Amino acid sequence: MLARDRIIVGLEVGTSKVCAVVGEMLEDGNLMIIGVGQAASDGVRKGEIVNMEAAMRNIQSAVAAAEDSAGVEIHNVYASVSGGHISSFSNRGSVVVTNDDSAIGEEEVRNVMLNAKSVSIPVDHVVVHAIRQHFFVDGHDGIQNPVGMVGSRLEVDVHVIHGVRNRLMNTIKCIKQVPLDVANIAVSSFASALAVLTAEHQQLGAVVIDMGGGTTDYIVYREGTVQHSGVIAVGGDHITNDIAVGLKIPMNRAEQLKIEHGNTLVSERSEEIALKREVGMPERTVSKQQLCRIINLRVEEMLMLIRQELEKQNLLDYLGAGVFITGGCARLRGMEALAYQVFGGLPIHVGPGENNKSGGGLAGRPSDISGPTAAIESPEFSTAIGLARYALYSQRDQHQPPTVWQRAGQKFQQLVAKVRMFM
Ligand SMILES: Nc1ncnc2c1ncn2[C@@H]1O[C@H](COP(=O)(O)OP(=O)(O)O)[C@@H](O)[C@H]1O
Ligand SMILES: [Mg+2]
């Protein structure tokens, strides 16, 4: 039996599936995936729990499967959150250094972080992440750690991700009813980025787009830190719905067609796909071109929305490492070529997965994550794998004095604890 404190679990309660990834923290500080459990998700719409009872049962099944697969008991998880209510902005905090010798210490750093976070978010919202970007000392930019420096004014830029408290709490409450403890939460885009980007990608600049069933979660890194993030409440289910409506077929057939014959690119050649007879539906054929046109329109629209947002934020020119597409929809054929068109020639990485035969860059996993190919190569596991990596970092640092960033995390924990008292 593995020592309990070496086991970490990432849990994504997604719109299409609930997925638990069990990781083991290795002696060398790396993460090895030792088990994965999945269950279909039927209590979630557009990334948010709408049926607690159903979601709880799905979590139980996924966790039981993960326990079997890893041969461990699961008591505690890191969970992801998503949904259209999650939004973000960047903010600058500022403090005057009042020490006699103008030396900047931990206290000033703590205060400036608090100041940066004390922004007005809607009253029903809470901060999920306050991610440090850069410090400024007396207006000098790009300082990574100001402790020990001399200055009279300390500033910091942070990326604040916030969401509606009650909706976030629904996820935590649901997991607690399983019953499991929630060690911490992270937004899905942040978790997925941890599963597909290396430190080098983050430094060069990259956008991670996680296209799931009901949401598309994205996050932008530049110069090693998070610059922007967002959630679009549109995902693969909308593609399926478009197919069902466009071809006048039931949703389950549309989903099957999408997976078996779908392509985000429309071929010149016309081809008919035979649909077998089924209750309420006679035998018939559908045009593959029409199917792919429907998919193309929706996926292009989703990618365009993100492109426009990045343009608005003036970030498109800073994506040296390019665009990383993950989540279940990364398995759609032709994704890489379409993304290449939309993002005007930026490097495109799709996956990780073996389904992408379009001849270009597959996104990998960072090298400190290992495990069975089935887990490592599945794009729909990115969020849960990233959560396990998030857990690894949190636990690895537990024996070190807490950093500003961790203290920010602990603040959230306190908040979670406070809210829990009312549950
Ligand atoms: N082989 C495939 N081809 C096309 N789409 C796929 C494929 N496999 C999964 N998907 C789509 O991916 C979406 C689910 O992605 P996933 O990341 O698991 O979602 P979530 O995290 O929201 O539960 C669904 O819309 C599903 O149809
Ligand atoms: Mg997802």
mmCIF file with all atom_site columns, N, CA, C and O in Angstrom, residues 207 209 211 263-265 296 299-304 306-307 316 319 322-326 329-330 332-351 356 358 361:
data_model
loop_
_atom_site.group_PDB
_atom_site.id
_atom_site.type_symbol
_atom_site.label_atom_id
_atom_site.label_alt_id
_atom_site.label_comp_id
_atom_site.label_asym_id
_atom_site.label_entity_id
_atom_site.label_seq_id
_atom_site.pdbx_PDB_ins_code
_atom_site.Cartn_x
_atom_site.Cartn_y
_atom_site.Cartn_z
_atom_site.occupancy
_atom_site.B_iso_or_equiv
_atom_site.pdbx_formal_charge
_atom_site.auth_seq_id
_atom_site.auth_comp_id
_atom_site.auth_asym_id
_atom_site.auth_atom_id
_atom_site.pdbx_PDB_model_num
ATOM 1   N N  . VAL A 1 207 ? -1.535  30.103 -25.567 1.00 0.00 ? 207 VAL A N  1
ATOM 2   C CA . VAL A 1 207 ? -2.924  30.047 -25.114 1.00 0.00 ? 207 VAL A CA 1
ATOM 3   C C  . VAL A 1 207 ? -3.329  28.577 -25.092 1.00 0.00 ? 207 VAL A C  1
ATOM 4   O O  . VAL A 1 207 ? -3.016  27.825 -26.015 1.00 0.00 ? 207 VAL A O  1
ATOM 5   N N  . ILE A 1 209 ? -6.545  26.133 -24.954 1.00 0.00 ? 209 ILE A N  1
ATOM 6   C CA . ILE A 1 209 ? -7.992  26.128 -25.171 1.00 0.00 ? 209 ILE A CA 1
ATOM 7   C C  . ILE A 1 209 ? -8.492  24.724 -24.863 1.00 0.00 ? 209 ILE A C  1
ATOM 8   O O  . ILE A 1 209 ? -8.129  23.772 -25.550 1.00 0.00 ? 209 ILE A O  1
ATOM 9   N N  . MET A 1 211 ? -11.514 22.508 -24.965 1.00 0.00 ? 211 MET A N  1
ATOM 10  C CA . MET A 1 211 ? -12.876 22.402 -25.502 1.00 0.00 ? 211 MET A CA 1
ATOM 11  C C  . MET A 1 211 ? -13.521 21.140 -24.977 1.00 0.00 ? 211 MET A C  1
ATOM 12  O O  . MET A 1 211 ? -13.169 20.027 -25.386 1.00 0.00 ? 211 MET A O  1
ATOM 13  N N  . ASN A 1 263 ? -15.426 16.036 -39.306 1.00 0.00 ? 263 ASN A N  1
ATOM 14  C CA . ASN A 1 263 ? -14.168 16.698 -39.617 1.00 0.00 ? 263 ASN A CA 1
ATOM 15  C C  . ASN A 1 263 ? -14.439 18.192 -39.573 1.00 0.00 ? 263 ASN A C  1
ATOM 16  O O  . ASN A 1 263 ? -15.499 18.641 -40.014 1.00 0.00 ? 263 ASN A O  1
ATOM 17  N N  . THR A 1 264 ? -13.509 18.962 -39.054 1.00 0.00 ? 264 THR A N  1
ATOM 18  C CA . THR A 1 264 ? -13.739 20.408 -39.005 1.00 0.00 ? 264 THR A CA 1
ATOM 19  C C  . THR A 1 264 ? -13.481 21.039 -40.368 1.00 0.00 ? 264 THR A C  1
ATOM 20  O O  . THR A 1 264 ? -13.770 22.209 -40.571 1.00 0.00 ? 264 THR A O  1
ATOM 21  N N  . LEU A 1 265 ? -12.902 20.261 -41.288 1.00 0.00 ? 265 LEU A N  1
ATOM 22  C CA . LEU A 1 265 ? -12.678 20.760 -42.647 1.00 0.00 ? 265 LEU A CA 1
ATOM 23  C C  . LEU A 1 265 ? -13.668 20.090 -43.585 1.00 0.00 ? 265 LEU A C  1
ATOM 24  O O  . LEU A 1 265 ? -13.978 18.917 -43.426 1.00 0.00 ? 265 LEU A O  1
ATOM 25  N N  . ASN A 1 296 ? -17.673 22.563 -39.028 1.00 0.00 ? 296 ASN A N  1
ATOM 26  C CA . ASN A 1 296 ? -16.741 23.633 -39.353 1.00 0.00 ? 296 ASN A CA 1
ATOM 27  C C  . ASN A 1 296 ? -17.249 24.993 -38.852 1.00 0.00 ? 296 ASN A C  1
ATOM 28  O O  . ASN A 1 296 ? -16.518 25.753 -38.223 1.00 0.00 ? 296 ASN A O  1
ATOM 29  N N  . VAL A 1 299 ? -17.142 25.157 -34.895 1.00 0.00 ? 299 VAL A N  1
ATOM 30  C CA . VAL A 1 299 ? -15.795 25.167 -34.306 1.00 0.00 ? 299 VAL A CA 1
ATOM 31  C C  . VAL A 1 299 ? -15.068 26.457 -34.687 1.00 0.00 ? 299 VAL A C  1
ATOM 32  O O  . VAL A 1 299 ? -14.393 27.080 -33.862 1.00 0.00 ? 299 VAL A O  1
ATOM 33  N N  . GLU A 1 300 ? -15.256 26.874 -35.933 1.00 0.00 ? 300 GLU A N  1
ATOM 34  C CA . GLU A 1 300 ? -14.621 28.115 -36.371 1.00 0.00 ? 300 GLU A CA 1
ATOM 35  C C  . GLU A 1 300 ? -15.123 29.285 -35.521 1.00 0.00 ? 300 GLU A C  1
ATOM 36  O O  . GLU A 1 300 ? -14.350 30.132 -35.082 1.00 0.00 ? 300 GLU A O  1
ATOM 37  N N  . GLU A 1 301 ? -16.409 29.286 -35.253 1.00 0.00 ? 301 GLU A N  1
ATOM 38  C CA . GLU A 1 301 ? -16.984 30.360 -34.447 1.00 0.00 ? 301 GLU A CA 1
ATOM 39  C C  . GLU A 1 301 ? -16.381 30.363 -33.032 1.00 0.00 ? 301 GLU A C  1
ATOM 40  O O  . GLU A 1 301 ? -16.031 31.415 -32.486 1.00 0.00 ? 301 GLU A O  1
ATOM 41  N N  . MET A 1 302 ? -16.244 29.162 -32.453 1.00 0.00 ? 302 MET A N  1
ATOM 42  C CA . MET A 1 302 ? -15.687 29.072 -31.110 1.00 0.00 ? 302 MET A CA 1
ATOM 43  C C  . MET A 1 302 ? -14.246 29.578 -31.076 1.00 0.00 ? 302 MET A C  1
ATOM 44  O O  . MET A 1 302 ? -13.850 30.335 -30.187 1.00 0.00 ? 302 MET A O  1
ATOM 45  N N  . LEU A 1 303 ? -13.460 29.161 -32.076 1.00 0.00 ? 303 LEU A N  1
ATOM 46  C CA . LEU A 1 303 ? -12.059 29.591 -32.105 1.00 0.00 ? 303 LEU A CA 1
ATOM 47  C C  . LEU A 1 303 ? -11.952 31.091 -32.393 1.00 0.00 ? 303 LEU A C  1
ATOM 48  O O  . LEU A 1 303 ? -11.111 31.789 -31.820 1.00 0.00 ? 303 LEU A O  1
ATOM 49  N N  . MET A 1 304 ? -12.850 31.591 -33.266 1.00 0.00 ? 304 MET A N  1
ATOM 50  C CA . MET A 1 304 ? -12.842 33.022 -33.594 1.00 0.00 ? 304 MET A CA 1
ATOM 51  C C  . MET A 1 304 ? -13.134 33.872 -32.364 1.00 0.00 ? 304 MET A C  1
ATOM 52  O O  . MET A 1 304 ? -12.542 34.927 -32.174 1.00 0.00 ? 304 MET A O  1
ATOM 53  N N  . ILE A 1 306 ? -12.398 33.260 -29.346 1.00 0.00 ? 306 ILE A N  1
ATOM 54  C CA . ILE A 1 306 ? -11.191 33.353 -28.514 1.00 0.00 ? 306 ILE A CA 1
ATOM 55  C C  . ILE A 1 306 ? -10.153 34.251 -29.181 1.00 0.00 ? 306 ILE A C  1
ATOM 56  O O  . ILE A 1 306 ? -9.542  35.101 -28.547 1.00 0.00 ? 306 ILE A O  1
ATOM 57  N N  . ARG A 1 307 ? -10.017 34.083 -30.490 1.00 0.00 ? 307 ARG A N  1
ATOM 58  C CA . ARG A 1 307 ? -9.065  34.936 -31.207 1.00 0.00 ? 307 ARG A CA 1
ATOM 59  C C  . ARG A 1 307 ? -9.402  36.418 -31.011 1.00 0.00 ? 307 ARG A C  1
ATOM 60  O O  . ARG A 1 307 ? -8.545  37.251 -30.735 1.00 0.00 ? 307 ARG A O  1
ATOM 61  N N  . LEU A 1 316 ? -2.324  38.608 -28.991 1.00 0.00 ? 316 LEU A N  1
ATOM 62  C CA . LEU A 1 316 ? -2.064  37.708 -30.117 1.00 0.00 ? 316 LEU A CA 1
ATOM 63  C C  . LEU A 1 316 ? -0.598  37.688 -30.554 1.00 0.00 ? 316 LEU A C  1
ATOM 64  O O  . LEU A 1 316 ? -0.094  36.671 -30.995 1.00 0.00 ? 316 LEU A O  1
ATOM 65  N N  . LEU A 1 319 ? 2.265   35.139 -28.466 1.00 0.00 ? 319 LEU A N  1
ATOM 66  C CA . LEU A 1 319 ? 2.063   33.705 -28.289 1.00 0.00 ? 319 LEU A CA 1
ATOM 67  C C  . LEU A 1 319 ? 3.135   32.919 -29.042 1.00 0.00 ? 319 LEU A C  1
ATOM 68  O O  . LEU A 1 319 ? 2.850   32.188 -29.981 1.00 0.00 ? 319 LEU A O  1
ATOM 69  N N  . GLY A 1 322 ? 2.562   29.338 -29.204 1.00 0.00 ? 322 GLY A N  1
ATOM 70  C CA . GLY A 1 322 ? 1.380   29.059 -30.010 1.00 0.00 ? 322 GLY A CA 1
ATOM 71  C C  . GLY A 1 322 ? 0.128   28.685 -29.253 1.00 0.00 ? 322 GLY A C  1
ATOM 72  O O  . GLY A 1 322 ? -0.047  29.052 -28.089 1.00 0.00 ? 322 GLY A O  1
ATOM 73  N N  . VAL A 1 323 ? -0.723  27.952 -29.954 1.00 0.00 ? 323 VAL A N  1
ATOM 74  C CA . VAL A 1 323 ? -2.065  27.629 -29.475 1.00 0.00 ? 323 VAL A CA 1
ATOM 75  C C  . VAL A 1 323 ? -2.114  26.143 -29.126 1.00 0.00 ? 323 VAL A C  1
ATOM 76  O O  . VAL A 1 323 ? -1.732  25.303 -29.950 1.00 0.00 ? 323 VAL A O  1
ATOM 77  N N  . PHE A 1 324 ? -2.556  25.810 -27.923 1.00 0.00 ? 324 PHE A N  1
ATOM 78  C CA . PHE A 1 324 ? -2.635  24.417 -27.463 1.00 0.00 ? 324 PHE A CA 1
ATOM 79  C C  . PHE A 1 324 ? -4.094  24.057 -27.273 1.00 0.00 ? 324 PHE A C  1
ATOM 80  O O  . PHE A 1 324 ? -4.761  24.624 -26.412 1.00 0.00 ? 324 PHE A O  1
ATOM 81  N N  . ILE A 1 325 ? -4.592  23.132 -28.081 1.00 0.00 ? 325 ILE A N  1
ATOM 82  C CA . ILE A 1 325 ? -5.997  22.759 -27.977 1.00 0.00 ? 325 ILE A CA 1
ATOM 83  C C  . ILE A 1 325 ? -6.100  21.402 -27.301 1.00 0.00 ? 325 ILE A C  1
ATOM 84  O O  . ILE A 1 325 ? -5.449  20.436 -27.696 1.00 0.00 ? 325 ILE A O  1
ATOM 85  N N  . THR A 1 326 ? -6.903  21.344 -26.229 1.00 0.00 ? 326 THR A N  1
ATOM 86  C CA . THR A 1 326 ? -7.086  20.086 -25.527 1.00 0.00 ? 326 THR A CA 1
ATOM 87  C C  . THR A 1 326 ? -8.557  19.933 -25.141 1.00 0.00 ? 326 THR A C  1
ATOM 88  O O  . THR A 1 326 ? -9.396  20.674 -25.626 1.00 0.00 ? 326 THR A O  1
ATOM 89  N N  . CYS A 1 329 ? -12.891 17.715 -27.433 1.00 0.00 ? 329 CYS A N  1
ATOM 90  C CA . CYS A 1 329 ? -13.040 18.165 -28.822 1.00 0.00 ? 329 CYS A CA 1
ATOM 91  C C  . CYS A 1 329 ? -11.716 18.224 -29.569 1.00 0.00 ? 329 CYS A C  1
ATOM 92  O O  . CYS A 1 329 ? -11.708 18.366 -30.800 1.00 0.00 ? 329 CYS A O  1
ATOM 93  N N  . ALA A 1 330 ? -10.601 18.117 -28.848 1.00 0.00 ? 330 ALA A N  1
ATOM 94  C CA . ALA A 1 330 ? -9.299  18.087 -29.521 1.00 0.00 ? 330 ALA A CA 1
ATOM 95  C C  . ALA A 1 330 ? -9.197  16.843 -30.395 1.00 0.00 ? 330 ALA A C  1
ATOM 96  O O  . ALA A 1 330 ? -8.344  16.750 -31.265 1.00 0.00 ? 330 ALA A O  1
ATOM 97  N N  . LEU A 1 332 ? -11.433 15.950 -32.504 1.00 0.00 ? 332 LEU A N  1
ATOM 98  C CA . LEU A 1 332 ? -12.084 16.191 -33.798 1.00 0.00 ? 332 LEU A CA 1
ATOM 99  C C  . LEU A 1 332 ? -11.044 16.244 -34.912 1.00 0.00 ? 332 LEU A C  1
ATOM 100 O O  . LEU A 1 332 ? -10.058 16.966 -34.804 1.00 0.00 ? 332 LEU A O  1
ATOM 101 N N  . ARG A 1 333 ? -11.286 15.536 -35.982 1.00 0.00 ? 333 ARG A N  1
ATOM 102 C CA . ARG A 1 333 ? -10.345 15.562 -37.103 1.00 0.00 ? 333 ARG A CA 1
ATOM 103 C C  . ARG A 1 333 ? -10.292 16.961 -37.710 1.00 0.00 ? 333 ARG A C  1
ATOM 104 O O  . ARG A 1 333 ? -11.299 17.661 -37.750 1.00 0.00 ? 333 ARG A O  1
ATOM 105 N N  . GLY A 1 334 ? -9.129  17.308 -38.173 1.00 0.00 ? 334 GLY A N  1
ATOM 106 C CA . GLY A 1 334 ? -8.973  18.596 -38.867 1.00 0.00 ? 334 GLY A CA 1
ATOM 107 C C  . GLY A 1 334 ? -8.845  19.798 -37.944 1.00 0.00 ? 334 GLY A C  1
ATOM 108 O O  . GLY A 1 334 ? -8.736  20.936 -38.405 1.00 0.00 ? 334 GLY A O  1
ATOM 109 N N  . MET A 1 335 ? -8.861  19.560 -36.653 1.00 0.00 ? 335 MET A N  1
ATOM 110 C CA . MET A 1 335 ? -8.814  20.668 -35.696 1.00 0.00 ? 335 MET A CA 1
ATOM 111 C C  . MET A 1 335 ? -7.569  21.536 -35.884 1.00 0.00 ? 335 MET A C  1
ATOM 112 O O  . MET A 1 335 ? -7.634  22.765 -35.843 1.00 0.00 ? 335 MET A O  1
ATOM 113 N N  . GLU A 1 336 ? -6.463  20.863 -36.103 1.00 0.00 ? 336 GLU A N  1
ATOM 114 C CA . GLU A 1 336 ? -5.207  21.595 -36.216 1.00 0.00 ? 336 GLU A CA 1
ATOM 115 C C  . GLU A 1 336 ? -5.221  22.549 -37.416 1.00 0.00 ? 336 GLU A C  1
ATOM 116 O O  . GLU A 1 336 ? -4.849  23.718 -37.297 1.00 0.00 ? 336 GLU A O  1
ATOM 117 N N  . ALA A 1 337 ? -5.692  22.038 -38.556 1.00 0.00 ? 337 ALA A N  1
ATOM 118 C CA . ALA A 1 337 ? -5.699  22.856 -39.772 1.00 0.00 ? 337 ALA A CA 1
ATOM 119 C C  . ALA A 1 337 ? -6.653  24.042 -39.626 1.00 0.00 ? 337 ALA A C  1
ATOM 120 O O  . ALA A 1 337 ? -6.332  25.166 -40.025 1.00 0.00 ? 337 ALA A O  1
ATOM 121 N N  . LEU A 1 338 ? -7.809  23.796 -39.028 1.00 0.00 ? 338 LEU A N  1
ATOM 122 C CA . LEU A 1 338 ? -8.764  24.891 -38.855 1.00 0.00 ? 338 LEU A CA 1
ATOM 123 C C  . LEU A 1 338 ? -8.210  25.949 -37.892 1.00 0.00 ? 338 LEU A C  1
ATOM 124 O O  . LEU A 1 338 ? -8.300  27.154 -38.155 1.00 0.00 ? 338 LEU A O  1
ATOM 125 N N  . ALA A 1 339 ? -7.613  25.490 -36.802 1.00 0.00 ? 339 ALA A N  1
ATOM 126 C CA . ALA A 1 339 ? -7.038  26.429 -35.833 1.00 0.00 ? 339 ALA A CA 1
ATOM 127 C C  . ALA A 1 339 ? -5.914  27.240 -36.489 1.00 0.00 ? 339 ALA A C  1
ATOM 128 O O  . ALA A 1 339 ? -5.747  28.430 -36.211 1.00 0.00 ? 339 ALA A O  1
ATOM 129 N N  . TYR A 1 340 ? -5.182  26.586 -37.366 1.00 0.00 ? 340 TYR A N  1
ATOM 130 C CA . TYR A 1 340 ? -4.086  27.261 -38.082 1.00 0.00 ? 340 TYR A CA 1
ATOM 131 C C  . TYR A 1 340 ? -4.632  28.410 -38.924 1.00 0.00 ? 340 TYR A C  1
ATOM 132 O O  . TYR A 1 340 ? -4.095  29.502 -38.953 1.00 0.00 ? 340 TYR A O  1
ATOM 133 N N  . GLN A 1 341 ? -5.763  28.133 -39.584 1.00 0.00 ? 341 GLN A N  1
ATOM 134 C CA . GLN A 1 341 ? -6.404  29.196 -40.392 1.00 0.00 ? 341 GLN A CA 1
ATOM 135 C C  . GLN A 1 341 ? -6.879  30.337 -39.500 1.00 0.00 ? 341 GLN A C  1
ATOM 136 O O  . GLN A 1 341 ? -6.630  31.500 -39.766 1.00 0.00 ? 341 GLN A O  1
ATOM 137 N N  . VAL A 1 342 ? -7.564  29.982 -38.407 1.00 0.00 ? 342 VAL A N  1
ATOM 138 C CA . VAL A 1 342 ? -8.159  31.009 -37.549 1.00 0.00 ? 342 VAL A CA 1
ATOM 139 C C  . VAL A 1 342 ? -7.083  31.855 -36.869 1.00 0.00 ? 342 VAL A C  1
ATOM 140 O O  . VAL A 1 342 ? -7.210  33.066 -36.751 1.00 0.00 ? 342 VAL A O  1
ATOM 141 N N  . PHE A 1 343 ? -6.002  31.193 -36.412 1.00 0.00 ? 343 PHE A N  1
ATOM 142 C CA . PHE A 1 343 ? -4.988  31.928 -35.664 1.00 0.00 ? 343 PHE A CA 1
ATOM 143 C C  . PHE A 1 343 ? -3.845  32.427 -36.546 1.00 0.00 ? 343 PHE A C  1
ATOM 144 O O  . PHE A 1 343 ? -2.736  32.695 -36.063 1.00 0.00 ? 343 PHE A O  1
ATOM 145 N N  . GLY A 1 344 ? -4.136  32.532 -37.834 1.00 0.00 ? 344 GLY A N  1
ATOM 146 C CA . GLY A 1 344 ? -3.218  33.210 -38.756 1.00 0.00 ? 344 GLY A CA 1
ATOM 147 C C  . GLY A 1 344 ? -1.805  32.673 -38.739 1.00 0.00 ? 344 GLY A C  1
ATOM 148 O O  . GLY A 1 344 ? -0.838  33.441 -38.744 1.00 0.00 ? 344 GLY A O  1
ATOM 149 N N  . GLY A 1 345 ? -1.665  31.350 -38.709 1.00 0.00 ? 345 GLY A N  1
ATOM 150 C CA . GLY A 1 345 ? -0.335  30.769 -38.869 1.00 0.00 ? 345 GLY A CA 1
ATOM 151 C C  . GLY A 1 345 ? 0.457   30.578 -37.589 1.00 0.00 ? 345 GLY A C  1
ATOM 152 O O  . GLY A 1 345 ? 1.632   30.216 -37.638 1.00 0.00 ? 345 GLY A O  1
ATOM 153 N N  . LEU A 1 346 ? -0.140  30.834 -36.439 1.00 0.00 ? 346 LEU A N  1
ATOM 154 C CA . LEU A 1 346 ? 0.572   30.547 -35.177 1.00 0.00 ? 346 LEU A CA 1
ATOM 155 C C  . LEU A 1 346 ? 0.806   29.038 -35.065 1.00 0.00 ? 346 LEU A C  1
ATOM 156 O O  . LEU A 1 346 ? 0.031   28.250 -35.606 1.00 0.00 ? 346 LEU A O  1
ATOM 157 N N  . PRO A 1 347 ? 1.853   28.614 -34.338 1.00 0.00 ? 347 PRO A N  1
ATOM 158 C CA . PRO A 1 347 ? 2.022   27.170 -34.147 1.00 0.00 ? 347 PRO A CA 1
ATOM 159 C C  . PRO A 1 347 ? 0.804   26.598 -33.412 1.00 0.00 ? 347 PRO A C  1
ATOM 160 O O  . PRO A 1 347 ? 0.327   27.199 -32.446 1.00 0.00 ? 347 PRO A O  1
ATOM 161 N N  . ILE A 1 348 ? 0.301   25.474 -33.910 1.00 0.00 ? 348 ILE A N  1
ATOM 162 C CA . ILE A 1 348 ? -0.886  24.859 -33.290 1.00 0.00 ? 348 ILE A CA 1
ATOM 163 C C  . ILE A 1 348 ? -0.499  23.483 -32.742 1.00 0.00 ? 348 ILE A C  1
ATOM 164 O O  . ILE A 1 348 ? 0.143   22.691 -33.439 1.00 0.00 ? 348 ILE A O  1
ATOM 165 N N  . HIS A 1 349 ? -0.877  23.210 -31.517 1.00 0.00 ? 349 HIS A N  1
ATOM 166 C CA . HIS A 1 349 ? -0.623  21.893 -30.918 1.00 0.00 ? 349 HIS A CA 1
ATOM 167 C C  . HIS A 1 349 ? -1.962  21.346 -30.465 1.00 0.00 ? 349 HIS A C  1
ATOM 168 O O  . HIS A 1 349 ? -2.673  22.000 -29.707 1.00 0.00 ? 349 HIS A O  1
ATOM 169 N N  . VAL A 1 350 ? -2.291  20.164 -30.941 1.00 0.00 ? 350 VAL A N  1
ATOM 170 C CA . VAL A 1 350 ? -3.588  19.590 -30.594 1.00 0.00 ? 350 VAL A CA 1
ATOM 171 C C  . VAL A 1 350 ? -3.379  18.297 -29.819 1.00 0.00 ? 350 VAL A C  1
ATOM 172 O O  . VAL A 1 350 ? -2.548  17.473 -30.184 1.00 0.00 ? 350 VAL A O  1
ATOM 173 N N  . GLY A 1 351 ? -4.136  18.142 -28.753 1.00 0.00 ? 351 GLY A N  1
ATOM 174 C CA . GLY A 1 351 ? -4.061  16.863 -28.049 1.00 0.00 ? 351 GLY A CA 1
ATOM 175 C C  . GLY A 1 351 ? -3.874  17.043 -26.557 1.00 0.00 ? 351 GLY A C  1
ATOM 176 O O  . GLY A 1 351 ? -4.452  17.933 -25.990 1.00 0.00 ? 351 GLY A O  1
ATOM 177 N N  . ASN A 1 356 ? -4.968  12.457 -33.747 1.00 0.00 ? 356 ASN A N  1
ATOM 178 C CA . ASN A 1 356 ? -4.687  13.573 -34.640 1.00 0.00 ? 356 ASN A CA 1
ATOM 179 C C  . ASN A 1 356 ? -3.662  13.177 -35.684 1.00 0.00 ? 356 ASN A C  1
ATOM 180 O O  . ASN A 1 356 ? -2.489  13.120 -35.424 1.00 0.00 ? 356 ASN A O  1
ATOM 181 N N  . SER A 1 358 ? -3.301  14.788 -38.558 1.00 0.00 ? 358 SER A N  1
ATOM 182 C CA . SER A 1 358 ? -3.211  15.862 -39.541 1.00 0.00 ? 358 SER A CA 1
ATOM 183 C C  . SER A 1 358 ? -1.775  16.272 -39.836 1.00 0.00 ? 358 SER A C  1
ATOM 184 O O  . SER A 1 358 ? -1.532  17.184 -40.591 1.00 0.00 ? 358 SER A O  1
ATOM 185 N N  . GLY A 1 361 ? 1.979   19.371 -35.039 1.00 0.00 ? 361 GLY A N  1
ATOM 186 C CA . GLY A 1 361 ? 2.415   19.280 -33.653 1.00 0.00 ? 361 GLY A CA 1
ATOM 187 C C  . GLY A 1 361 ? 1.348   18.760 -32.712 1.00 0.00 ? 361 GLY A C  1
ATOM 188 O O  . GLY A 1 361 ? 0.281   19.328 -32.591 1.00 0.00 ? 361 GLY A O  1
#
